[in-house]
CSV table of C-alpha atoms in Angstrom, one decimal:
chain,number,residue,atom,x,y,z
A,236,UNK,CA,86.2,100.0,139.5
A,237,UNK,CA,88.1,103.3,140.0
A,238,UNK,CA,88.9,105.1,136.8
A,239,UNK,CA,92.6,105.2,135.9
A,240,UNK,CA,94.4,108.4,134.9
A,241,UNK,CA,94.6,107.5,131.2
A,242,UNK,CA,96.0,109.8,128.5
A,243,UNK,CA,93.4,111.9,126.7
A,244,UNK,CA,94.5,110.6,123.3
A,245,UNK,CA,93.6,107.0,124.4
A,246,UNK,CA,90.2,108.2,125.6
A,247,UNK,CA,89.7,110.0,122.2
A,248,UNK,CA,90.6,106.9,120.3
A,249,UNK,CA,87.7,105.0,122.0
A,250,UNK,CA,85.4,107.9,121.0
A,251,UNK,CA,86.2,107.5,117.3
A,252,UNK,CA,84.9,104.6,115.2
A,253,UNK,CA,87.8,102.6,113.7
A,254,UNK,CA,87.7,102.3,109.9
A,255,UNK,CA,89.4,99.9,107.6
A,256,UNK,CA,91.8,101.7,105.3
A,257,UNK,CA,92.3,101.0,101.7
A,258,UNK,CA,95.3,98.8,102.4
A,259,UNK,CA,93.2,96.6,104.7
A,260,UNK,CA,90.4,96.4,102.1
A,261,UNK,CA,92.9,95.3,99.4
A,262,UNK,CA,94.5,92.8,101.8
A,263,UNK,CA,91.1,91.3,102.6
A,264,UNK,CA,90.2,91.0,99.0
A,265,UNK,CA,93.5,89.4,98.1
A,266,UNK,CA,93.1,87.0,101.1
A,267,UNK,CA,89.6,86.1,99.9
A,268,UNK,CA,91.0,85.2,96.5
A,269,UNK,CA,93.7,83.1,98.1
A,270,UNK,CA,91.0,81.3,100.2
A,271,UNK,CA,89.0,80.5,97.1
A,272,UNK,CA,92.1,79.2,95.3
A,273,UNK,CA,93.2,77.0,98.2
A,274,UNK,CA,89.7,75.5,98.7
A,275,UNK,CA,89.1,75.1,95.0
A,276,UNK,CA,92.5,73.7,94.0
A,277,UNK,CA,94.5,72.9,97.0
A,278,UNK,CA,92.0,70.9,99.1
A,279,UNK,CA,91.1,68.5,96.2
A,280,UNK,CA,94.8,68.1,95.3
A,281,UNK,CA,95.8,67.2,98.9
A,282,UNK,CA,92.8,65.0,99.4
A,283,UNK,CA,93.2,63.2,96.1
A,284,UNK,CA,89.5,63.6,95.5
A,285,UNK,CA,87.5,65.9,93.2
A,286,UNK,CA,85.0,68.4,94.4
A,287,UNK,CA,82.1,66.3,93.2
A,288,UNK,CA,83.4,63.4,95.3
A,289,UNK,CA,83.9,65.7,98.3
A,290,UNK,CA,80.4,67.2,97.9
A,291,UNK,CA,78.9,63.7,97.5
A,292,UNK,CA,80.5,62.7,100.8
A,293,UNK,CA,79.2,65.8,102.5
A,294,UNK,CA,75.8,65.0,101.1
A,295,UNK,CA,75.9,61.5,102.7
A,296,UNK,CA,76.5,62.9,106.2
A,297,UNK,CA,73.6,62.8,108.5
A,298,UNK,CA,71.7,66.1,108.6
A,299,UNK,CA,72.3,66.3,112.3
A,300,UNK,CA,76.1,66.7,111.8
A,301,UNK,CA,75.8,70.0,110.0
A,302,UNK,CA,73.2,71.1,112.4
A,303,UNK,CA,75.4,70.2,115.3
A,304,UNK,CA,78.4,72.1,113.7
A,305,UNK,CA,76.2,75.2,113.4
A,306,UNK,CA,74.9,74.8,117.0
A,307,UNK,CA,78.3,74.2,118.5
A,308,UNK,CA,79.7,77.1,116.5
A,309,UNK,CA,77.0,79.4,118.0
A,310,UNK,CA,77.7,77.9,121.5
A,311,UNK,CA,81.4,78.7,121.1
A,312,UNK,CA,80.5,82.3,120.2
A,313,UNK,CA,78.3,82.6,123.3
A,314,UNK,CA,81.0,81.1,125.5
A,315,UNK,CA,83.6,83.6,124.1
A,316,UNK,CA,81.1,86.4,124.8
A,317,UNK,CA,80.6,85.2,128.4
A,318,UNK,CA,84.4,85.1,128.7
A,319,UNK,CA,84.6,88.8,127.6
A,320,UNK,CA,81.7,89.7,129.9
A,321,UNK,CA,83.5,88.3,132.9
A,322,UNK,CA,86.2,90.9,132.5
A,323,UNK,CA,84.0,93.8,131.4
A,324,UNK,CA,81.9,94.6,134.5
A,325,UNK,CA,78.7,96.5,133.6
A,326,UNK,CA,78.1,94.9,130.2
A,327,UNK,CA,75.0,92.8,129.5
A,328,UNK,CA,75.2,89.5,127.6
A,329,UNK,CA,72.2,90.3,125.4
A,330,UNK,CA,73.8,93.5,124.1
A,331,UNK,CA,77.4,92.3,124.2
A,332,UNK,CA,76.8,89.2,122.1
A,333,UNK,CA,75.9,90.9,118.9
A,334,UNK,CA,78.6,93.5,119.4
A,335,UNK,CA,81.2,90.7,119.9
A,336,UNK,CA,79.8,88.7,117.0
A,337,UNK,CA,80.1,91.6,114.6
A,338,UNK,CA,83.7,92.5,115.7
A,339,UNK,CA,84.8,88.9,115.9
A,340,UNK,CA,83.6,88.4,112.3
A,341,UNK,CA,85.7,91.4,111.3
A,342,UNK,CA,88.7,89.9,113.0
A,343,UNK,CA,88.2,86.6,111.1
A,344,UNK,CA,87.4,88.1,107.7
A,345,UNK,CA,90.3,90.5,107.6
A,346,UNK,CA,93.8,88.9,107.9
A,347,UNK,CA,95.5,90.5,110.8
A,348,UNK,CA,92.2,92.3,111.6
A,349,UNK,CA,92.4,91.5,115.3
A,350,UNK,CA,93.5,95.0,116.1
A,351,UNK,CA,90.7,96.6,114.0
A,352,UNK,CA,88.1,94.2,115.6
A,353,UNK,CA,89.3,95.0,119.1
A,354,UNK,CA,89.2,98.8,118.3
A,355,UNK,CA,85.7,98.5,117.0
A,356,UNK,CA,84.6,96.5,120.1
A,357,UNK,CA,86.2,99.2,122.3
A,358,UNK,CA,84.2,101.9,120.5
A,359,UNK,CA,81.0,99.9,120.9
A,360,UNK,CA,81.6,99.4,124.6
A,361,UNK,CA,82.2,103.1,125.0
A,362,UNK,CA,79.0,104.0,123.1
A,363,UNK,CA,77.3,101.7,125.6
A,364,UNK,CA,78.3,104.0,128.4
A,365,UNK,CA,81.1,102.0,129.9
A,366,UNK,CA,84.1,103.7,131.5
A,367,UNK,CA,87.3,103.9,129.6
A,368,UNK,CA,89.2,102.0,132.4
A,369,UNK,CA,86.7,99.2,132.3
A,370,UNK,CA,87.0,98.9,128.6
A,371,UNK,CA,90.8,99.1,128.4
A,372,UNK,CA,91.3,96.6,131.3
A,373,UNK,CA,88.7,94.2,130.0
A,374,UNK,CA,90.0,94.1,126.4
A,375,UNK,CA,93.6,93.6,127.7
A,376,UNK,CA,92.5,90.8,130.0
A,377,UNK,CA,90.4,89.2,127.2
A,378,UNK,CA,93.3,89.4,124.8
A,379,UNK,CA,95.7,87.9,127.3
A,380,UNK,CA,93.3,85.0,127.9
A,381,UNK,CA,92.9,84.4,124.2
A,382,UNK,CA,96.6,84.4,123.7
A,383,UNK,CA,97.2,82.0,126.5
A,384,UNK,CA,94.6,79.5,125.3
A,385,UNK,CA,95.5,79.8,121.6
A,386,UNK,CA,99.3,79.9,121.8
A,387,UNK,CA,99.8,77.8,125.0
A,388,UNK,CA,97.0,75.6,126.0
A,389,UNK,CA,95.9,74.3,122.6
A,390,UNK,CA,99.4,73.6,121.3
A,391,UNK,CA,100.2,72.1,124.7
A,392,UNK,CA,97.2,69.8,124.5
A,393,UNK,CA,98.2,68.9,120.9
A,394,UNK,CA,101.7,68.0,122.0
A,395,UNK,CA,100.4,65.8,124.8
A,396,UNK,CA,98.0,64.1,122.4
A,397,UNK,CA,100.8,63.6,119.9
A,398,UNK,CA,102.9,61.9,122.5
A,399,UNK,CA,100.0,59.7,123.7
A,400,UNK,CA,99.1,58.6,120.2
A,401,UNK,CA,102.6,58.8,118.8
A,402,UNK,CA,102.7,55.3,117.6
A,403,UNK,CA,100.0,56.0,115.0
A,404,UNK,CA,100.8,59.6,114.2
A,405,UNK,CA,102.9,60.9,111.3
A,406,UNK,CA,101.3,64.2,110.6
A,407,UNK,CA,102.4,66.4,107.7
A,408,UNK,CA,103.7,69.8,108.6
A,409,UNK,CA,104.3,68.9,112.2
A,410,UNK,CA,107.7,70.6,112.4
A,411,UNK,CA,106.4,73.8,110.7
A,412,UNK,CA,103.4,73.9,113.1
A,413,UNK,CA,105.8,73.3,116.0
A,414,UNK,CA,107.8,76.3,115.0
A,415,UNK,CA,104.7,78.4,114.8
A,416,UNK,CA,103.5,77.1,118.2
A,417,UNK,CA,106.9,77.8,119.7
A,418,UNK,CA,106.8,81.4,118.4
A,419,UNK,CA,103.3,81.8,119.8
A,420,UNK,CA,104.4,80.3,123.1
A,421,UNK,CA,107.4,82.6,123.4
A,422,UNK,CA,105.1,85.6,122.7
A,423,UNK,CA,102.6,84.5,125.2
A,424,UNK,CA,105.2,83.9,127.9
A,425,UNK,CA,106.8,87.3,127.2
A,426,UNK,CA,103.4,89.0,127.5
A,427,UNK,CA,102.7,87.2,130.8
A,428,UNK,CA,106.2,88.1,132.1
A,429,UNK,CA,105.7,91.7,131.3
A,430,UNK,CA,102.4,91.7,133.1
A,431,UNK,CA,103.8,90.0,136.2
A,432,UNK,CA,106.9,92.1,136.5
A,433,UNK,CA,106.1,95.5,137.9
A,434,UNK,CA,109.8,96.7,137.7
A,435,UNK,CA,109.9,95.7,134.0
A,436,UNK,CA,106.7,97.5,133.2
A,437,UNK,CA,108.0,100.6,135.0
A,438,UNK,CA,111.3,100.5,133.2
A,439,UNK,CA,109.7,100.1,129.8
A,440,UNK,CA,107.1,102.8,130.6
A,441,UNK,CA,109.9,105.2,131.6
A,442,UNK,CA,111.8,104.7,128.3
A,443,UNK,CA,108.7,104.9,126.1
A,444,UNK,CA,106.7,107.7,127.8
A,445,UNK,CA,108.6,110.6,126.0
A,446,UNK,CA,107.7,109.0,122.7
A,447,UNK,CA,104.3,107.4,123.6
A,448,UNK,CA,102.4,109.4,126.2
A,449,UNK,CA,100.1,106.5,126.9
A,450,UNK,CA,103.0,104.5,128.3
A,451,UNK,CA,103.0,106.7,131.4
A,452,UNK,CA,99.9,104.9,132.7
A,453,UNK,CA,101.4,101.5,132.1
A,454,UNK,CA,102.2,100.7,135.7
A,455,UNK,CA,98.8,101.6,137.0
A,456,UNK,CA,97.2,99.6,134.2
A,457,UNK,CA,99.3,96.6,135.0
A,458,UNK,CA,98.4,96.7,138.7
A,459,UNK,CA,94.7,97.0,137.9
A,460,UNK,CA,94.9,94.3,135.3
A,461,UNK,CA,96.4,91.9,137.8
A,462,UNK,CA,93.6,92.6,140.2
A,463,UNK,CA,91.0,91.9,137.5
A,464,UNK,CA,92.7,88.7,136.4
A,465,UNK,CA,92.8,87.4,140.0
A,466,UNK,CA,89.1,88.1,140.4
A,467,UNK,CA,87.8,87.0,137.0
A,468,UNK,CA,90.6,85.0,135.5
A,469,UNK,CA,88.9,81.6,136.1
A,470,UNK,CA,85.7,82.8,134.3
A,471,UNK,CA,87.7,84.3,131.5
A,472,UNK,CA,89.6,81.1,130.8
A,473,UNK,CA,86.6,78.9,131.3
A,474,UNK,CA,84.7,80.6,128.4
A,475,UNK,CA,87.8,80.5,126.1
A,476,UNK,CA,88.5,76.9,126.8
A,477,UNK,CA,84.9,75.9,126.5
A,478,UNK,CA,84.7,77.5,123.0
A,479,UNK,CA,87.7,75.4,121.9
A,480,UNK,CA,86.2,72.3,123.3
A,481,UNK,CA,83.0,73.0,121.3
A,482,UNK,CA,85.0,73.2,118.1
A,483,UNK,CA,86.9,70.0,119.0
A,484,UNK,CA,83.5,68.2,119.5
A,485,UNK,CA,82.5,69.2,116.0
A,486,UNK,CA,85.6,67.5,114.6
A,487,UNK,CA,84.9,64.4,116.7
A,488,UNK,CA,81.3,64.3,115.4
A,489,UNK,CA,82.5,64.8,111.8
A,490,UNK,CA,85.1,62.0,112.1
A,491,UNK,CA,82.5,59.7,113.5
A,492,UNK,CA,80.1,60.6,110.7
A,493,UNK,CA,82.6,59.5,108.1
A,494,UNK,CA,83.5,56.4,110.0
A,495,UNK,CA,87.1,57.4,110.6
A,496,UNK,CA,88.8,55.0,112.9
A,497,UNK,CA,90.8,57.4,115.0
A,498,UNK,CA,91.5,57.7,118.7
A,499,UNK,CA,90.5,60.8,120.6
A,500,UNK,CA,94.1,61.6,121.2
A,501,UNK,CA,94.8,61.5,117.4
A,502,UNK,CA,91.8,63.7,116.8
A,503,UNK,CA,93.0,66.2,119.4
A,504,UNK,CA,96.5,66.3,117.7
A,505,UNK,CA,94.9,67.0,114.3
A,506,UNK,CA,92.7,69.7,115.8
A,507,UNK,CA,95.6,71.4,117.6
A,508,UNK,CA,97.7,71.3,114.4
A,509,UNK,CA,94.9,73.0,112.5
A,510,UNK,CA,94.4,75.7,115.2
A,511,UNK,CA,98.2,76.4,115.2
A,512,UNK,CA,98.1,76.8,111.4
A,513,UNK,CA,95.2,79.2,111.8
A,514,UNK,CA,97.4,81.5,113.8
A,515,UNK,CA,99.2,82.4,110.5
A,516,UNK,CA,96.9,85.1,109.0
A,517,UNK,CA,97.2,84.2,105.3
A,518,UNK,CA,93.5,83.8,104.7
A,519,UNK,CA,90.4,84.9,106.6
A,520,UNK,CA,90.4,83.0,109.9
A,521,UNK,CA,93.1,80.7,108.4
A,522,UNK,CA,90.3,79.1,106.4
A,523,UNK,CA,91.3,77.0,103.4
A,524,UNK,CA,94.9,76.5,104.7
A,525,UNK,CA,93.6,75.0,107.9
A,526,UNK,CA,91.2,72.7,106.1
A,527,UNK,CA,93.9,71.6,103.7
A,528,UNK,CA,96.3,70.8,106.5
A,529,UNK,CA,93.6,69.1,108.5
A,530,UNK,CA,92.6,66.9,105.5
A,531,UNK,CA,96.2,66.0,104.8
A,532,UNK,CA,96.7,65.1,108.4
A,533,UNK,CA,93.6,62.9,108.4
A,534,UNK,CA,94.7,61.2,105.2
A,535,UNK,CA,98.1,60.5,106.7
A,536,UNK,CA,96.2,58.7,109.5
A,537,UNK,CA,94.4,56.5,107.1
A,538,UNK,CA,91.2,58.4,106.5
A,539,UNK,CA,90.1,58.3,102.8
A,540,UNK,CA,90.6,61.6,100.9
A,541,UNK,CA,87.0,62.6,100.3
A,542,UNK,CA,86.1,61.7,103.9
A,543,UNK,CA,89.0,63.7,105.3
A,544,UNK,CA,88.1,66.7,103.2
A,545,UNK,CA,84.4,66.5,104.3
A,546,UNK,CA,85.3,66.3,108.0
A,547,UNK,CA,87.6,69.3,107.6
A,548,UNK,CA,84.9,71.3,105.9
A,549,UNK,CA,82.4,70.5,108.7
A,550,UNK,CA,84.8,71.9,111.2
A,551,UNK,CA,85.2,75.0,109.0
A,552,UNK,CA,81.4,75.5,109.3
A,553,UNK,CA,81.8,75.8,113.1
A,554,UNK,CA,85.1,77.8,113.2
A,555,UNK,CA,84.7,80.2,110.3
A,556,UNK,CA,81.3,80.2,108.5
A,557,UNK,CA,79.1,80.4,111.7
A,558,UNK,CA,81.0,83.3,113.4
A,559,UNK,CA,81.3,85.3,110.1
A,560,UNK,CA,77.6,84.8,109.3
A,561,UNK,CA,76.5,85.6,112.8
A,562,UNK,CA,78.7,88.7,112.8
A,563,UNK,CA,77.3,89.8,109.4
A,564,UNK,CA,73.7,89.4,110.7
A,565,UNK,CA,74.6,91.3,113.9
A,566,UNK,CA,76.1,94.1,111.8
A,567,UNK,CA,73.1,94.2,109.5
A,568,UNK,CA,70.8,94.4,112.6
A,569,UNK,CA,72.7,97.5,113.7
A,570,UNK,CA,75.3,96.2,116.2
A,571,UNK,CA,77.9,98.5,114.6
A,572,UNK,CA,75.6,101.5,114.4
A,573,UNK,CA,73.4,101.6,117.5
A,574,UNK,CA,74.3,101.9,121.1
A,575,UNK,CA,76.9,99.5,122.4
A,576,UNK,CA,76.6,96.7,124.9
A,577,UNK,CA,76.6,98.8,128.1
A,578,UNK,CA,73.5,99.3,130.2
A,579,UNK,CA,72.1,102.6,129.0
A,580,UNK,CA,72.9,103.0,125.3
A,581,UNK,CA,75.1,105.6,123.7
A,582,UNK,CA,76.2,108.6,125.7
A,583,UNK,CA,78.0,111.5,124.2
A,584,UNK,CA,81.1,112.7,125.9
A,585,UNK,CA,84.0,114.9,125.2
A,586,UNK,CA,87.3,113.0,124.5
A,587,UNK,CA,88.8,114.0,127.8
A,588,UNK,CA,86.0,112.6,130.0
A,589,UNK,CA,86.4,109.0,131.1
A,590,UNK,CA,82.9,108.5,132.6
A,591,UNK,CA,82.4,106.7,135.8
A,592,UNK,CA,79.6,104.7,134.4
A,593,UNK,CA,81.2,101.3,135.2
A,594,UNK,CA,80.4,102.0,138.8
A,595,UNK,CA,76.7,102.9,138.2
A,596,UNK,CA,73.7,100.7,138.3
A,597,UNK,CA,74.9,98.6,135.4
A,598,UNK,CA,77.6,97.2,137.7
A,599,UNK,CA,75.0,95.1,139.5
A,600,UNK,CA,74.3,93.1,136.4
A,601,UNK,CA,77.9,91.8,136.0
A,602,UNK,CA,78.7,88.2,136.6
């Protein structure tokens, strides 16, 4: 991949390790408090069951259910890593996995921390010796893929499931979730429209370049991004969709374990509703709120309160606890300190150099 003529300040940003400011730390702490309150008070209230009853139901679940939730959560993490690797030529899965796990945990644990996590991932990729163009295009492609799956495909699947199982569905919060999904869909379509329209990108870049020097390279970035998406788009989306299917399978297993008599379509609708709610960054990863809404939805479909809460918490193991724990372990093992996920480890460079390493020997290891 040929290096793009990117502004030096963008190159310099990738050379500096992003750090969470005091405001983010305070926000994360407040969000954690809200998570505890929602789980401690909101979930039992919505479920109509006390925590001892919910814990007793969790204790009655087969041991294999929790093990499956953990295993499928790890599988989802691996699939997302493979999705990222597909659009970051020169990266190696064995080194990319801990880096992605650590930064993904950061994105989940800090409300609105996606930008911080992406910045940290870019820094790690740069330390691994990858070229700036490879990093910028890869992260843009990965973000677009994630946006498309999260804000378009998952809500769309939920809508289809809702229609298919409409006779038995009366889910709480459906209209609010529909509004969130619609907003996400509009955002996704707008992003896709911007990427596809070269004249639009050129016009926006021309207006912004006096204020934002990085905008001058927008047209070249757009052209290169489309080439990357044409070549690797299928692999990018396959990993993203596979990760969501792994999480959906956790919910199906949990519902079976509590003997919930729900159709697959109804379970898909509940799952999609929870994923849409998780898009609102009130708590880390949408945790607590998502489980409360999921439990309330299951109760509305006739699942007993304690069973519904237990099933929602099993899904939380896969979607929140596993990635955060895996990321914490990766960070403790040095993923945020040692060389990044490129082929040759850290390589010092001045901020103005963009390093053609993405075309070196590491390229042969890409998928």
